[in-house]
JSON list of C-alpha atoms in Angstrom, two decimals:
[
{"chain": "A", "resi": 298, "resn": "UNK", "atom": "CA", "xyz": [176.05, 69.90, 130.03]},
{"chain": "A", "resi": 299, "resn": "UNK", "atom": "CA", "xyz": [173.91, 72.79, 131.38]},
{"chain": "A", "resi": 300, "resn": "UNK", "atom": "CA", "xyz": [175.73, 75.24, 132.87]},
{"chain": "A", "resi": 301, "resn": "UNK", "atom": "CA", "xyz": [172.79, 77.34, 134.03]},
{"chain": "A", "resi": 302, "resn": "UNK", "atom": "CA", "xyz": [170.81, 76.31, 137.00]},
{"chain": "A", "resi": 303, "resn": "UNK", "atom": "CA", "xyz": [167.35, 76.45, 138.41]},
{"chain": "A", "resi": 304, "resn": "UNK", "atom": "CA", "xyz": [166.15, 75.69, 141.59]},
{"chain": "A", "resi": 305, "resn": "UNK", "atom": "CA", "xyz": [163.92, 74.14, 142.93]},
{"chain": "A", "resi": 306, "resn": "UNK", "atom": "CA", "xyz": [162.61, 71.68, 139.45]},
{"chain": "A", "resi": 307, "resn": "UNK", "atom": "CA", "xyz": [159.02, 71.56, 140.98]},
{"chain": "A", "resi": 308, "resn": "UNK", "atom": "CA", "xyz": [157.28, 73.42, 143.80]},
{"chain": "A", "resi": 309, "resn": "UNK", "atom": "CA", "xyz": [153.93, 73.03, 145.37]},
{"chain": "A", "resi": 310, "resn": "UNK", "atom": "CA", "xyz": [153.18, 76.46, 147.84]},
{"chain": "A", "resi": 311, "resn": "UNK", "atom": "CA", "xyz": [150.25, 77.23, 149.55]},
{"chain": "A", "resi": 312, "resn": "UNK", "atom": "CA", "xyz": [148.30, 80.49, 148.66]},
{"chain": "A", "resi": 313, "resn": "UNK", "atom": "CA", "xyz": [150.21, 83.93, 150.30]},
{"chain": "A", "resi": 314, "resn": "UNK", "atom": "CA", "xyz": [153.71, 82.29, 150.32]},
{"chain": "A", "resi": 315, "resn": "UNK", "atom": "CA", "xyz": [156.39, 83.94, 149.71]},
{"chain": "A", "resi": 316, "resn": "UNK", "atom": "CA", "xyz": [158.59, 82.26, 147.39]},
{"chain": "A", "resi": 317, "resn": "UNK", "atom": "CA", "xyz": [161.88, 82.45, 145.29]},
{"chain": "A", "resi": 318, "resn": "UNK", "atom": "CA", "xyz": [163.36, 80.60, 142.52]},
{"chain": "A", "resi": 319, "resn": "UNK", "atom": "CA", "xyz": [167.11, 80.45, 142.08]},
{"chain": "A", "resi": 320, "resn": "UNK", "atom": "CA", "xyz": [168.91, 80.50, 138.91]},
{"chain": "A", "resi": 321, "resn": "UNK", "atom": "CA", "xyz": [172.75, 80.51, 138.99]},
{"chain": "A", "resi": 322, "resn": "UNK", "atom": "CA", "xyz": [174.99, 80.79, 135.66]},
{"chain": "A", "resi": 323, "resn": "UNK", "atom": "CA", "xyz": [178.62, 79.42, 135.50]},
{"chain": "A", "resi": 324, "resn": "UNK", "atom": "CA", "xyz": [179.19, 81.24, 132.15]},
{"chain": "A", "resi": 325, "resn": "UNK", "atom": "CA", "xyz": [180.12, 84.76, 132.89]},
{"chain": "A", "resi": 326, "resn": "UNK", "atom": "CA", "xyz": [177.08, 85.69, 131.13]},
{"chain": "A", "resi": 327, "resn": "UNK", "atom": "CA", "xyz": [176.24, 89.53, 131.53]},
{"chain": "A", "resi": 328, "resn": "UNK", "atom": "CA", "xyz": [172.52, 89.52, 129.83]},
{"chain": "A", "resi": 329, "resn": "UNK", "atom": "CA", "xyz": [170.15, 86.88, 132.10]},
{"chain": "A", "resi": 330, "resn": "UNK", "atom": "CA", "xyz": [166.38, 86.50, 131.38]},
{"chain": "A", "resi": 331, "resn": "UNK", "atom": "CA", "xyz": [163.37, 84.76, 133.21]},
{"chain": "A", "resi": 332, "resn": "UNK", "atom": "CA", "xyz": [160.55, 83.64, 131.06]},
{"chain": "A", "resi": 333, "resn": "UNK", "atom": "CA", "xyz": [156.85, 82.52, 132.14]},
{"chain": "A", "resi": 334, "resn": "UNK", "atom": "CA", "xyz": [155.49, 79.14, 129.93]},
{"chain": "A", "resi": 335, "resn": "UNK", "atom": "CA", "xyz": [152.11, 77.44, 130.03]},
{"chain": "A", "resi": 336, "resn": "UNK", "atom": "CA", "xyz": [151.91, 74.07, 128.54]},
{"chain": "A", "resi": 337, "resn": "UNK", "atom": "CA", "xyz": [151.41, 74.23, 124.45]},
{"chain": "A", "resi": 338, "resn": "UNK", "atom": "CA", "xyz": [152.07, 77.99, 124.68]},
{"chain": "A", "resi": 339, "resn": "UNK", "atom": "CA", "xyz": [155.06, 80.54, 123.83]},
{"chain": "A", "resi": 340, "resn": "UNK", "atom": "CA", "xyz": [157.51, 81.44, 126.38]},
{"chain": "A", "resi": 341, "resn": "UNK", "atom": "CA", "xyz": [156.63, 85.05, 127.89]},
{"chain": "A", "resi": 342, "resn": "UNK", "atom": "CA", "xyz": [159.42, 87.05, 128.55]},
{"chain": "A", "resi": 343, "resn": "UNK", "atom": "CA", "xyz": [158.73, 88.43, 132.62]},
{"chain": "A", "resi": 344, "resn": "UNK", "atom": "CA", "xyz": [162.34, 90.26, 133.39]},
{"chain": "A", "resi": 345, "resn": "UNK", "atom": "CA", "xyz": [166.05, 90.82, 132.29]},
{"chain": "A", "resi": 346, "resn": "UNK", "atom": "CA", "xyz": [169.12, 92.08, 132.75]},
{"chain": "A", "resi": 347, "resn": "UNK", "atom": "CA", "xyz": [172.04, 92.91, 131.07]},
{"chain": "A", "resi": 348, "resn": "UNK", "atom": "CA", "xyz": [174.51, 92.55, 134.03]},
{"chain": "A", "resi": 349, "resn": "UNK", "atom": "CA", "xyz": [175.12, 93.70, 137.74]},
{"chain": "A", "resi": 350, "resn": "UNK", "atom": "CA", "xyz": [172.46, 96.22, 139.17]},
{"chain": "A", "resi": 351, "resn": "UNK", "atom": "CA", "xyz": [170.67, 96.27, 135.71]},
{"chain": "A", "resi": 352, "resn": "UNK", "atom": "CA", "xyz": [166.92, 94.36, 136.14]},
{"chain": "A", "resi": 353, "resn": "UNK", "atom": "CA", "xyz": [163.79, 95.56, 133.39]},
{"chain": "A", "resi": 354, "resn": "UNK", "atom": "CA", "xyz": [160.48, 94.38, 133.30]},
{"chain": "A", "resi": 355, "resn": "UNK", "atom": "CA", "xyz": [160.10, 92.46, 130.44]},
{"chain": "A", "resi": 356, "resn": "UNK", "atom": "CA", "xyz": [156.37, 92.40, 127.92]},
{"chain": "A", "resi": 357, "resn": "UNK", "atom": "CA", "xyz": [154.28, 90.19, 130.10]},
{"chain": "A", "resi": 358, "resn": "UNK", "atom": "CA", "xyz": [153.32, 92.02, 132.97]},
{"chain": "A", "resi": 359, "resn": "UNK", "atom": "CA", "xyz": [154.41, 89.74, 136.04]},
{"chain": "A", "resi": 360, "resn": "UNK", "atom": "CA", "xyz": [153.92, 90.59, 139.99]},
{"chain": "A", "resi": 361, "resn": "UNK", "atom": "CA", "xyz": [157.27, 89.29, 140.82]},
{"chain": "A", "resi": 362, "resn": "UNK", "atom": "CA", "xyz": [160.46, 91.00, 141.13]},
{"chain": "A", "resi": 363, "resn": "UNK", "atom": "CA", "xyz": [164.18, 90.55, 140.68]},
{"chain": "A", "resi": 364, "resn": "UNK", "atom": "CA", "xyz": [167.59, 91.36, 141.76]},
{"chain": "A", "resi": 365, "resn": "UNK", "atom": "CA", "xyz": [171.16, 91.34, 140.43]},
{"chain": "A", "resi": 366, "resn": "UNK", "atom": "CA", "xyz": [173.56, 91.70, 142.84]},
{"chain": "A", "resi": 367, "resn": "UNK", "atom": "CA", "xyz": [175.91, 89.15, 141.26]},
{"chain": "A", "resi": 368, "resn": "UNK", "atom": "CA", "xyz": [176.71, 88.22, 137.82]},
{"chain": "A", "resi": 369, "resn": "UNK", "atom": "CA", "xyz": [176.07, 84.90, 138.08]},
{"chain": "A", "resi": 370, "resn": "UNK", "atom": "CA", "xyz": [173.29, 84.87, 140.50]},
{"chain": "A", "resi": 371, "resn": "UNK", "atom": "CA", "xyz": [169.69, 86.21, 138.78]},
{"chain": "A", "resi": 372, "resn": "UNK", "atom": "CA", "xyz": [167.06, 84.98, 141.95]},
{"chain": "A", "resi": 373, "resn": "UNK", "atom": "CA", "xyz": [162.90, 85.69, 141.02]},
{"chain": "A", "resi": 374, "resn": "UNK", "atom": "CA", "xyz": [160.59, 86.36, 144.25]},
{"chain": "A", "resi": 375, "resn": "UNK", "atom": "CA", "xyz": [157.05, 85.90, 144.46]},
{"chain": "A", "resi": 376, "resn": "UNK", "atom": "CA", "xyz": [155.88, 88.05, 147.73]},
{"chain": "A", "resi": 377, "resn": "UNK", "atom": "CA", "xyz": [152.53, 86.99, 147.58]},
{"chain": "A", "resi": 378, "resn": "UNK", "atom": "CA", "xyz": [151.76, 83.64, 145.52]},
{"chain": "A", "resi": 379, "resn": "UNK", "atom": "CA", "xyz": [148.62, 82.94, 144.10]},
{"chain": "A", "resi": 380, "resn": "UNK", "atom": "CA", "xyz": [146.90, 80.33, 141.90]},
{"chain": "A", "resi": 381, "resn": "UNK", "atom": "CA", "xyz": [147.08, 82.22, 139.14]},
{"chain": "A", "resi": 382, "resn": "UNK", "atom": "CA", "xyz": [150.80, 81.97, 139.18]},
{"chain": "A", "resi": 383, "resn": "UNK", "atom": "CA", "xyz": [151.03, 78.65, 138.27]},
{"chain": "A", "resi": 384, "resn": "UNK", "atom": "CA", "xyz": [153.39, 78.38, 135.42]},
{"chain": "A", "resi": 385, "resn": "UNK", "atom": "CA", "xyz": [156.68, 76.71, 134.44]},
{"chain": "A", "resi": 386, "resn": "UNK", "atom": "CA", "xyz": [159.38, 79.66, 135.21]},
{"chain": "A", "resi": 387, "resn": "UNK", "atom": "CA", "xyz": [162.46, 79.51, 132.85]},
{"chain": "A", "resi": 388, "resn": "UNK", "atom": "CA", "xyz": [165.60, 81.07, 133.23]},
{"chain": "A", "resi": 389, "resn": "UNK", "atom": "CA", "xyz": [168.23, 81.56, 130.33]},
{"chain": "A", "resi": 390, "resn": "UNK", "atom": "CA", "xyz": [171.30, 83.97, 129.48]},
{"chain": "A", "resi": 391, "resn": "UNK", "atom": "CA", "xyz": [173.68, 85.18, 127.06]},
{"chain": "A", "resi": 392, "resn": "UNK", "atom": "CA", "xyz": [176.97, 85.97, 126.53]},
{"chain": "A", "resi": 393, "resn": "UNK", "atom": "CA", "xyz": [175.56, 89.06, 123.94]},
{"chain": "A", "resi": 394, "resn": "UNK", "atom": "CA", "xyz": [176.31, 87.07, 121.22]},
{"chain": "A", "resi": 395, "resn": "UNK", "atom": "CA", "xyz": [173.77, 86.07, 119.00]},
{"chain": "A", "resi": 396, "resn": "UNK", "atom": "CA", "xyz": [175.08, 83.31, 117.37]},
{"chain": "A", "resi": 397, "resn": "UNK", "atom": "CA", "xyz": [175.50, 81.18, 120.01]},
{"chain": "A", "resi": 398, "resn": "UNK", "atom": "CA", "xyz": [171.82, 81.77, 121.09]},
{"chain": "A", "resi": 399, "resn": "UNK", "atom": "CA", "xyz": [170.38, 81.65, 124.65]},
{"chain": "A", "resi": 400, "resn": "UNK", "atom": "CA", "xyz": [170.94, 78.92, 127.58]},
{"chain": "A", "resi": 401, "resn": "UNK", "atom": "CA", "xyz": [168.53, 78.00, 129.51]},
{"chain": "A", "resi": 402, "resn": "UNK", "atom": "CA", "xyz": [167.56, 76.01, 132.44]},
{"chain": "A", "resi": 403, "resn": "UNK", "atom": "CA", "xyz": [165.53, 73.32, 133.35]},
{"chain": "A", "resi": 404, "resn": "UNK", "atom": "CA", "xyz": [162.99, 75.33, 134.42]},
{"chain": "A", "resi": 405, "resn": "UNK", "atom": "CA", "xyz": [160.96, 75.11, 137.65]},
{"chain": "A", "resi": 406, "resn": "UNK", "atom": "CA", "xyz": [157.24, 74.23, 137.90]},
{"chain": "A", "resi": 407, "resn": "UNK", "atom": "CA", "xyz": [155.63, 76.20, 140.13]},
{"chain": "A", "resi": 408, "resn": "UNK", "atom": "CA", "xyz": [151.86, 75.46, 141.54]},
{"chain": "A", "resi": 409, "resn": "UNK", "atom": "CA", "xyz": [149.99, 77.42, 143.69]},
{"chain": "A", "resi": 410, "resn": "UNK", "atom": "CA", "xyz": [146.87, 75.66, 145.56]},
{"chain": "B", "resi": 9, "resn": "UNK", "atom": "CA", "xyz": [151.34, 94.14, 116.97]},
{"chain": "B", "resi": 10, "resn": "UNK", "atom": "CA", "xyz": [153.71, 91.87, 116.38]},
{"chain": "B", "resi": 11, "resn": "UNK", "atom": "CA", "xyz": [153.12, 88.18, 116.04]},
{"chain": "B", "resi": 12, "resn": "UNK", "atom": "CA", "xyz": [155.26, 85.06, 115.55]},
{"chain": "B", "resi": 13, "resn": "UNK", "atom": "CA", "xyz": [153.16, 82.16, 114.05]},
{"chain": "B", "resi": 14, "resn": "UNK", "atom": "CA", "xyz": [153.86, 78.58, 113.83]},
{"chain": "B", "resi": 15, "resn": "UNK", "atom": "CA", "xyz": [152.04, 75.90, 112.93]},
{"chain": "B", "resi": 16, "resn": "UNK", "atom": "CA", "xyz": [150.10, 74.95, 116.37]},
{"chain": "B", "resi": 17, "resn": "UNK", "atom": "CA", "xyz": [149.29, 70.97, 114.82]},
{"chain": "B", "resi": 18, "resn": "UNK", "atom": "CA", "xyz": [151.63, 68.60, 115.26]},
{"chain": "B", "resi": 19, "resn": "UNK", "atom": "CA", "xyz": [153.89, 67.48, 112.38]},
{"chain": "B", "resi": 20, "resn": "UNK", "atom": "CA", "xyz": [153.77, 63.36, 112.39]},
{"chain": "B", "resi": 21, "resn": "UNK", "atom": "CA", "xyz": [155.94, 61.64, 109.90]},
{"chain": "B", "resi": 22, "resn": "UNK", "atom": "CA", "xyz": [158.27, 58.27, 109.40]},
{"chain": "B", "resi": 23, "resn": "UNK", "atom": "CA", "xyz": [161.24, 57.95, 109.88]},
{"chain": "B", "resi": 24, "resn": "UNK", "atom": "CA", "xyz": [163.47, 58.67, 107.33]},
{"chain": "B", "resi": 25, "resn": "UNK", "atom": "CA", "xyz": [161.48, 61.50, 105.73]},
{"chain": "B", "resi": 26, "resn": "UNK", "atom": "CA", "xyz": [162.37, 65.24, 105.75]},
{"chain": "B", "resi": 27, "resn": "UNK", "atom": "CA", "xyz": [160.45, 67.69, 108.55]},
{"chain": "B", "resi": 28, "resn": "UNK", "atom": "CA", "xyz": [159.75, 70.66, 107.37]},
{"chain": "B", "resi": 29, "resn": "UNK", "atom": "CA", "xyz": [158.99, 73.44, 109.95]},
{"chain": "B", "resi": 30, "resn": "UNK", "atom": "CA", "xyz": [157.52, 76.92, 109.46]},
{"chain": "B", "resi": 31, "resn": "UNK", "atom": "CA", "xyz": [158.05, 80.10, 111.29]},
{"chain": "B", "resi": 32, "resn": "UNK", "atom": "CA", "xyz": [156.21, 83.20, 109.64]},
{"chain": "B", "resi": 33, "resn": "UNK", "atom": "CA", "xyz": [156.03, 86.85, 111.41]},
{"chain": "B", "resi": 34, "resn": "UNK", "atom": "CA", "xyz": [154.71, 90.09, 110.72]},
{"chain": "B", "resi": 35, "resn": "UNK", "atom": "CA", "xyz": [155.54, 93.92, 111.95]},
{"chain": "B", "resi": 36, "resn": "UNK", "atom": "CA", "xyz": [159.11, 93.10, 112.33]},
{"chain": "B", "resi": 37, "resn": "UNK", "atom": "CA", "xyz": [162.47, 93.13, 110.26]},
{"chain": "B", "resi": 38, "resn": "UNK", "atom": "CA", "xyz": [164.68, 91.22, 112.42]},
{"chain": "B", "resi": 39, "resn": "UNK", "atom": "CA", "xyz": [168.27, 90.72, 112.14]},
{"chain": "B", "resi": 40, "resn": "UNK", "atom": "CA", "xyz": [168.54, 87.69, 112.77]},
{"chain": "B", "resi": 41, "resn": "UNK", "atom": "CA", "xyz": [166.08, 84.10, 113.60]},
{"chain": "B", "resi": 42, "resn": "UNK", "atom": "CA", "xyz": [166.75, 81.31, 116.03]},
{"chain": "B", "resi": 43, "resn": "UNK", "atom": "CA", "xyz": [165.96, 78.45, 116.71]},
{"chain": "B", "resi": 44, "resn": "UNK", "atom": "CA", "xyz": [165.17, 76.35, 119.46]},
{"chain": "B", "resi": 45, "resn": "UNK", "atom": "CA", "xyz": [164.20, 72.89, 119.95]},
{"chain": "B", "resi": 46, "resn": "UNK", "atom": "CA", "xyz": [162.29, 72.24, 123.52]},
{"chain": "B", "resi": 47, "resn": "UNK", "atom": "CA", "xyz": [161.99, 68.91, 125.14]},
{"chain": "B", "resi": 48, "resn": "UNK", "atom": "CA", "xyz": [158.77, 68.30, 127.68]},
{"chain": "B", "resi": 49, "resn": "UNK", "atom": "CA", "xyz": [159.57, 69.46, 131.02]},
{"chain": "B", "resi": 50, "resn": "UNK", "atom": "CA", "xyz": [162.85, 70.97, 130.10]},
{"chain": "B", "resi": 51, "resn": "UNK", "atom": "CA", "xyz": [164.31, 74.62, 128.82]},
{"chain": "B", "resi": 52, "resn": "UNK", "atom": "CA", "xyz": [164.64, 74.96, 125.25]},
{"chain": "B", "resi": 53, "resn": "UNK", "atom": "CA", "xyz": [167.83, 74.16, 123.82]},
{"chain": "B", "resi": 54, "resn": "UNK", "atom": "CA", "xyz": [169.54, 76.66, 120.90]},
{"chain": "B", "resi": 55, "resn": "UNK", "atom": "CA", "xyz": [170.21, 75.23, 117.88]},
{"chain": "B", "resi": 56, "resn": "UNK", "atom": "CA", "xyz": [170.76, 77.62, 114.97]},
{"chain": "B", "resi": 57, "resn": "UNK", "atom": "CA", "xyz": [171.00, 81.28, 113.89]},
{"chain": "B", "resi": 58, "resn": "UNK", "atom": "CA", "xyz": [169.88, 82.73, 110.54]},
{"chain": "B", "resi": 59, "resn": "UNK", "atom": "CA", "xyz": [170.95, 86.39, 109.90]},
{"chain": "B", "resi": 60, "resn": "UNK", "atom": "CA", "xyz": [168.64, 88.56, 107.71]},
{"chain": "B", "resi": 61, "resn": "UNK", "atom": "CA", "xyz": [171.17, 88.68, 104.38]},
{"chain": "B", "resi": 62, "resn": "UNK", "atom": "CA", "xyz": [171.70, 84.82, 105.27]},
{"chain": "B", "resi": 63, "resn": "UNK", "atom": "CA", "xyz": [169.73, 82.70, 103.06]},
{"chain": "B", "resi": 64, "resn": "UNK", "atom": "CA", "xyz": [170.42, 79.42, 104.21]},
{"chain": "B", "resi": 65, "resn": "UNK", "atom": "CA", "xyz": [172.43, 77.74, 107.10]},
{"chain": "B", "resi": 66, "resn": "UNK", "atom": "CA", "xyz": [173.14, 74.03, 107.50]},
{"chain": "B", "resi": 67, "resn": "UNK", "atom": "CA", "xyz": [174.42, 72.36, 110.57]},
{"chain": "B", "resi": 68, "resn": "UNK", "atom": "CA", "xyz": [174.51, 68.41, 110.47]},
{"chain": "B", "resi": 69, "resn": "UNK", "atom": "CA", "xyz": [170.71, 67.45, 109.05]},
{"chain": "B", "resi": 70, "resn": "UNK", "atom": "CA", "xyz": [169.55, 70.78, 109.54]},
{"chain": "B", "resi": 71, "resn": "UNK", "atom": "CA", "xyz": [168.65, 73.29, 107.37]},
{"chain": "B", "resi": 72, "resn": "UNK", "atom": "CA", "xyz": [167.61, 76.49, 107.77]},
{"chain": "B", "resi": 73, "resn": "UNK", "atom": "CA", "xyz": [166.06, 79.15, 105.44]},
{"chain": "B", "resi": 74, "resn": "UNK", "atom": "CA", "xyz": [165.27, 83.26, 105.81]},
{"chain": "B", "resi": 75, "resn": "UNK", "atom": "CA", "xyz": [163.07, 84.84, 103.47]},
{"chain": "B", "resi": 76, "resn": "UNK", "atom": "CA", "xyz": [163.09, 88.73, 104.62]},
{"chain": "B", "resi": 77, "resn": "UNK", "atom": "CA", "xyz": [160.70, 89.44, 101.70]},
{"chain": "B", "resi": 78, "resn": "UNK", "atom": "CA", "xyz": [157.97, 86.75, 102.83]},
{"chain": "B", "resi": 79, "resn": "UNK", "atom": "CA", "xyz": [158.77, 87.59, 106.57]},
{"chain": "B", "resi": 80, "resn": "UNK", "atom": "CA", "xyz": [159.61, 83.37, 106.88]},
{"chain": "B", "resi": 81, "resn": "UNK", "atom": "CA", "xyz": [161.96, 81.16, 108.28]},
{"chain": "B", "resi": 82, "resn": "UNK", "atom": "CA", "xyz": [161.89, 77.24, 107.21]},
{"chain": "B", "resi": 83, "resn": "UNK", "atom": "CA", "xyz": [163.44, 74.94, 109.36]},
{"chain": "B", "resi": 84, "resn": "UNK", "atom": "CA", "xyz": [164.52, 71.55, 107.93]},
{"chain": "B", "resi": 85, "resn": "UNK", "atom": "CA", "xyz": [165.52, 68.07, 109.52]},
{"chain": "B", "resi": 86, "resn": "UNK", "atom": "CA", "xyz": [166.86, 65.60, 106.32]},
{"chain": "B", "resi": 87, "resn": "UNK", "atom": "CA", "xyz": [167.05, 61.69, 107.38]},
{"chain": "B", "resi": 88, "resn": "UNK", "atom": "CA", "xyz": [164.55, 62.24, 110.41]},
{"chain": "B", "resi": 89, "resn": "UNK", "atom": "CA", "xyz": [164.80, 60.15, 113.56]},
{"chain": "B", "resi": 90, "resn": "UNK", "atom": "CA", "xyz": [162.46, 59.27, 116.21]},
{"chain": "B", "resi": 91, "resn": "UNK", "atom": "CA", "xyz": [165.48, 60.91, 118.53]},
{"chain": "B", "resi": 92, "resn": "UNK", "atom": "CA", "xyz": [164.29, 64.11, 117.13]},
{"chain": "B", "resi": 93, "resn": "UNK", "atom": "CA", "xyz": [160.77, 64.23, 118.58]},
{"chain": "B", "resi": 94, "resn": "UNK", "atom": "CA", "xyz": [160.66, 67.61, 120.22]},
{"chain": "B", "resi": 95, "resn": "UNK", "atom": "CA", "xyz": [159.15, 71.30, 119.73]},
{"chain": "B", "resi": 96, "resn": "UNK", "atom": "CA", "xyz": [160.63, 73.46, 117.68]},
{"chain": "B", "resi": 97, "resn": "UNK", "atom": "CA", "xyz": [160.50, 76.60, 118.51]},
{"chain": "B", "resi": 98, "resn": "UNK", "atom": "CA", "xyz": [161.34, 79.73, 116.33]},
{"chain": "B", "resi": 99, "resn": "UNK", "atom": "CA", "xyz": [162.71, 82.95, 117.88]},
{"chain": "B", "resi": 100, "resn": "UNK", "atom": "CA", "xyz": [163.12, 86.83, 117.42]},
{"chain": "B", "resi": 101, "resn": "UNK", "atom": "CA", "xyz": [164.97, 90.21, 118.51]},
{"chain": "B", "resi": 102, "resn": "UNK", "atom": "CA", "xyz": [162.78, 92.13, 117.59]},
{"chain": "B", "resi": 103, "resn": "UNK", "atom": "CA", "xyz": [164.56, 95.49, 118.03]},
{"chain": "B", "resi": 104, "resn": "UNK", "atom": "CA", "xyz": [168.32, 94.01, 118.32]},
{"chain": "B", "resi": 105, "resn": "UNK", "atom": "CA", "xyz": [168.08, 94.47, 121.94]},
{"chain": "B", "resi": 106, "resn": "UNK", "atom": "CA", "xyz": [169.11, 91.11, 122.94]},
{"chain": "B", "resi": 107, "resn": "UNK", "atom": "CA", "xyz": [165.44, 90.17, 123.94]},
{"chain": "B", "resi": 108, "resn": "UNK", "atom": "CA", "xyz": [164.15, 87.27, 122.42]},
{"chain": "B", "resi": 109, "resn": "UNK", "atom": "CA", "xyz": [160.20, 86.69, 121.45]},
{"chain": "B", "resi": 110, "resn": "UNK", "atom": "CA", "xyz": [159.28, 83.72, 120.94]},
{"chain": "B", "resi": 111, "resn": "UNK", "atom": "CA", "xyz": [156.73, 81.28, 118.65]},
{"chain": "B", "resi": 112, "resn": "UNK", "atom": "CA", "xyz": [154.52, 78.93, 120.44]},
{"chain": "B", "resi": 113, "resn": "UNK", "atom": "CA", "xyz": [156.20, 76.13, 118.74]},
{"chain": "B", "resi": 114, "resn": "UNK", "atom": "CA", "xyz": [155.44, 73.16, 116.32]},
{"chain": "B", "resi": 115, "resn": "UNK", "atom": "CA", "xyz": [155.60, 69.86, 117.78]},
{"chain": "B", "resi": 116, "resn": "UNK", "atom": "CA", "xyz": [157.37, 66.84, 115.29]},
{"chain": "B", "resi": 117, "resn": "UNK", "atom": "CA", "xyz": [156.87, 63.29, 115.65]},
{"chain": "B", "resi": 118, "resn": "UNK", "atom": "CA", "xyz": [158.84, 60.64, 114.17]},
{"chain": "B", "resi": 119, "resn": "UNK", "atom": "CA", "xyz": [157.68, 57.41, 113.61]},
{"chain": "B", "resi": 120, "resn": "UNK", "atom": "CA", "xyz": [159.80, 54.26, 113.58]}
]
């Protein structure tokens, strides 16, 4: 059972939208992560934290911006979205240790027209 | 820079048979490997971790292997099923920060 969630699965958004994509964790998971995925490629690592008030830019540069104002809560916003942000958006976290690896979410498909 | 490679063509083999998987990378020394295997349309899903004086790790019909020296990890599935169609994908902290970096995958397929 997934206990990390991401909402919404798909969204189609006109050019200039603003938009945000929830992802909510159930684990009491301090380190969260959002990572950017075109089809057949590698997963792109966009933002992180490691718990409350803690958010870093992660090594794709990405225009959109998180917060962390609750542990389980780690929401992405788009102010401005453009074609070129079409992507699958995945969110995963950790409990910081290793070897029980990363959860992730579903993921949701975001295009831009 | 650093680089995760994996073997972009898709594995195809019958059922029955033994997938072997291939994860090599360069400019790092990790301290441990993951790995993942990702269903279309869905997150990837965690299924086992190598550390670097590890050199093998079995869960179920998986196998895993972690040669520091050659800077690869083999990943093995014994007794393959067409259940295990997916993309495997192998993964990194680099720098033991807790940030993972990811390979672009290999997909398998099974045949009945």
């Amino acid at each position: 059972e997934a206990d990390i969630y991401q909402t919404p699965r798909y969204l189609v958004i006109g050019t200039g939208k603003k938009i945000t994509l929830e992802c909510s964790q159930t684990m009491g998971h301090d380190k969260m992560y959002w990572y950017q995925q075109d089809p057949g490629m590698e997963l792109h690592l966009i933002h992180y934290s490691y718990g409350v008030n803690s958010t870093e830019k992660g090594d794709l540069s990405s225009e959109s911006t998180v917060s962390r104002i609750r542990t389980e809560h780690f929401p992405l916003t788009l102010e401005s979205a453009r074609p070129s942000h079409t992507s699958q958006y995945l969110c995963a976290s950790s409990g910081g240790q290793a070897q029980w690896g990363y959860t992730f979410g579903s993921g949701t498909r975001l295009t831009v027209v | 820079s650093q680089k995760i490679e994996q073997n972009s063509e898709a594995l195809n083999i019958q059922e029955g048979k033994t997938a072997t998987l291939t994860c090599n990378y360069t400019n790092y020394s990790p301290a441990y490997l993951q790995w993942y295997r990702q269903d279309p349309g869905r997150g990837p899903v965690f299924l086992l971790l190598i550390r670097e004086n590890e050199k093998e790790k079995r869960k179920e019909r998986l196998k895993v292997t972690f040669d520091t020296t050659l800077k690869q990890s083999l990943f093995h599935i014994t007794a393959s099923q067409p259940a295990d169609s997916a993309t495997y994908l192998c993964a990194l902290d680099m720098d033991s920060s807790y940030k993972l970096i990811f390979g672009s995958g290999t997909r398998l397929l099974v045949r009945p």
